[in-house]
Short mmCIF file of C-alpha atoms in Angstrom, two decimals:
data_model
loop_
_atom_site.label_atom_id
_atom_site.label_comp_id
_atom_site.label_asym_id
_atom_site.label_seq_id
_atom_site.Cartn_x
_atom_site.Cartn_y
_atom_site.Cartn_z
CA GLN Y 1 -71.29 -102.80 -77.33
CA VAL Y 2 -71.55 -104.26 -73.86
CA GLN Y 3 -72.26 -107.93 -73.67
CA LEU Y 4 -73.65 -109.66 -70.59
CA VAL Y 5 -73.94 -113.38 -70.71
CA GLU Y 6 -75.75 -115.06 -67.78
CA SER Y 7 -75.46 -118.75 -66.88
CA GLY Y 8 -76.39 -121.08 -64.03
CA GLY Y 9 -80.10 -121.13 -64.23
CA GLY Y 10 -82.26 -124.28 -64.10
CA LEU Y 11 -84.71 -126.32 -62.29
CA VAL Y 12 -84.29 -126.68 -58.62
CA GLN Y 13 -86.50 -128.17 -55.79
CA PRO Y 14 -87.96 -125.83 -53.03
CA GLY Y 15 -85.18 -125.19 -50.38
CA GLY Y 16 -82.54 -125.79 -52.88
CA SER Y 17 -79.70 -123.55 -54.16
CA LEU Y 18 -78.32 -122.08 -57.37
CA ARG Y 19 -75.65 -119.84 -58.34
CA LEU Y 20 -75.89 -117.50 -61.21
CA SER Y 21 -73.03 -115.90 -63.05
CA CYS Y 22 -72.81 -113.12 -65.56
CA GLU Y 23 -69.71 -112.46 -67.53
CA ALA Y 24 -69.34 -109.04 -69.01
CA SER Y 25 -67.37 -108.19 -71.95
CA ARG Y 26 -66.62 -105.05 -74.02
CA THR Y 27 -66.65 -102.82 -70.87
CA ILE Y 28 -64.46 -101.66 -68.37
CA PHE Y 29 -66.02 -103.88 -65.73
CA ASN Y 30 -64.66 -102.44 -62.44
CA ARG Y 31 -65.92 -98.91 -63.29
CA TYR Y 32 -69.66 -99.81 -63.05
CA ALA Y 33 -72.22 -100.95 -60.76
CA MET Y 34 -73.83 -104.33 -61.60
CA GLY Y 35 -77.06 -106.10 -60.56
CA TRP Y 36 -79.73 -108.66 -61.07
CA HIS Y 37 -83.29 -108.18 -61.94
CA ARG Y 38 -86.03 -110.81 -62.51
CA GLN Y 39 -89.31 -111.19 -64.28
CA ALA Y 40 -91.90 -113.74 -63.20
CA PRO Y 41 -94.79 -114.68 -65.60
CA GLY Y 42 -97.41 -112.10 -65.62
CA ARG Y 43 -95.56 -109.85 -63.43
CA GLN Y 44 -93.39 -106.76 -63.88
CA ARG Y 45 -89.60 -106.95 -63.76
CA GLU Y 46 -88.18 -106.32 -60.50
CA LEU Y 47 -84.96 -105.45 -58.76
CA VAL Y 48 -83.28 -108.30 -56.99
CA ALA Y 49 -79.83 -107.13 -55.97
CA THR Y 50 -77.27 -104.63 -56.87
CA ILE Y 51 -73.44 -104.25 -56.05
CA THR Y 52 -71.46 -100.95 -56.47
CA THR Y 53 -67.80 -100.69 -57.66
CA SER Y 54 -66.91 -100.36 -54.03
CA GLY Y 55 -68.83 -103.60 -53.13
CA TYR Y 56 -71.77 -101.98 -51.43
CA THR Y 57 -74.73 -104.35 -51.86
CA ASN Y 58 -78.56 -103.82 -51.80
CA TYR Y 59 -81.41 -106.39 -51.92
CA ALA Y 60 -85.01 -106.66 -52.46
CA ASP Y 61 -86.76 -107.38 -49.19
CA SER Y 62 -88.17 -110.64 -50.53
CA VAL Y 63 -84.56 -112.09 -51.08
CA LYS Y 64 -82.70 -110.59 -48.00
CA GLY Y 65 -80.83 -113.31 -46.03
CA ARG Y 66 -81.24 -115.77 -49.00
CA PHE Y 67 -79.52 -114.29 -51.83
CA THR Y 68 -75.87 -112.80 -52.10
CA ILE Y 69 -74.53 -110.83 -54.92
CA SER Y 70 -70.75 -110.68 -55.30
CA ARG Y 71 -68.36 -109.49 -58.13
CA ASP Y 72 -65.03 -110.82 -59.30
CA ASN Y 73 -63.40 -107.74 -61.21
CA ALA Y 74 -60.44 -110.07 -62.37
CA LYS Y 75 -62.93 -112.24 -64.22
CA ASN Y 76 -65.42 -109.56 -65.26
CA THR Y 77 -68.15 -111.57 -63.58
CA VAL Y 78 -71.03 -110.84 -61.20
CA TYR Y 79 -72.66 -113.69 -59.22
CA LEU Y 80 -75.92 -114.19 -57.39
CA GLN Y 81 -75.81 -117.09 -55.01
CA MET Y 82 -79.44 -118.15 -53.98
CA ILE Y 83 -80.28 -120.50 -51.24
CA ASN Y 84 -83.50 -121.72 -49.69
CA LEU Y 85 -85.35 -121.10 -52.89
CA ASN Y 86 -89.10 -121.17 -53.17
CA PRO Y 87 -91.44 -121.31 -55.89
CA GLU Y 88 -91.99 -117.50 -55.76
CA ASP Y 89 -88.35 -117.06 -56.92
CA THR Y 90 -89.43 -118.73 -60.28
CA ALA Y 91 -88.53 -116.11 -62.90
CA VAL Y 92 -86.18 -115.12 -65.71
CA TYR Y 93 -83.12 -113.55 -64.18
CA TYR Y 94 -81.43 -110.74 -65.85
CA CYS Y 95 -77.78 -109.41 -65.29
CA VAL Y 96 -77.56 -105.51 -65.67
CA ARG Y 97 -74.73 -103.09 -65.97
CA TYR Y 98 -75.28 -99.62 -64.63
CA ARG Y 99 -74.08 -96.47 -66.24
CA GLU Y 100 -71.97 -95.26 -63.39
CA PRO Y 101 -70.23 -96.84 -60.12
CA LEU Y 102 -73.48 -96.39 -58.14
CA ALA Y 103 -76.54 -98.56 -59.22
CA ARG Y 104 -78.81 -95.74 -60.57
CA SER Y 105 -79.48 -95.98 -64.14
CA ILE Y 106 -79.27 -99.30 -66.09
CA GLY Y 107 -77.03 -99.12 -69.26
CA SER Y 108 -77.22 -102.65 -70.40
CA TRP Y 109 -79.13 -105.90 -70.04
CA GLY Y 110 -78.34 -109.52 -70.51
CA GLN Y 111 -80.45 -111.98 -72.32
CA GLY Y 112 -81.60 -113.67 -69.17
CA THR Y 113 -81.63 -117.08 -67.66
CA GLN Y 114 -84.54 -119.02 -66.41
CA VAL Y 115 -84.70 -120.14 -62.83
CA THR Y 116 -87.56 -122.58 -61.94
CA VAL Y 117 -88.33 -123.74 -58.38
CA SER Y 118 -90.63 -126.71 -58.40
CA SER Y 119 -90.98 -130.18 -56.87
#
């Protein structure tokens, strides 16, 4: 069974930065697209960013220009670099592994890591 373990969340002031990491195990990492979703209190879970096996990336409009997704296949890890954070970015961030090289259907979820943006 695939395991996805997120880290790097925490409390940050508005305008600050964080880098989330997600290490995958029990999977052939470089065969699958990866992504990040988030869920804020009282809101539905939403897509943040995805990255295919070939490195093609896609972002939610709300994070374009501020968030960068990347992957290191040698480390079985996907990252989400977040800059210029604002309170609306407060949410639990989930790492996902898709079922195929393209980001179409989600196969597995991580347990989530909390990001809180507050002064």
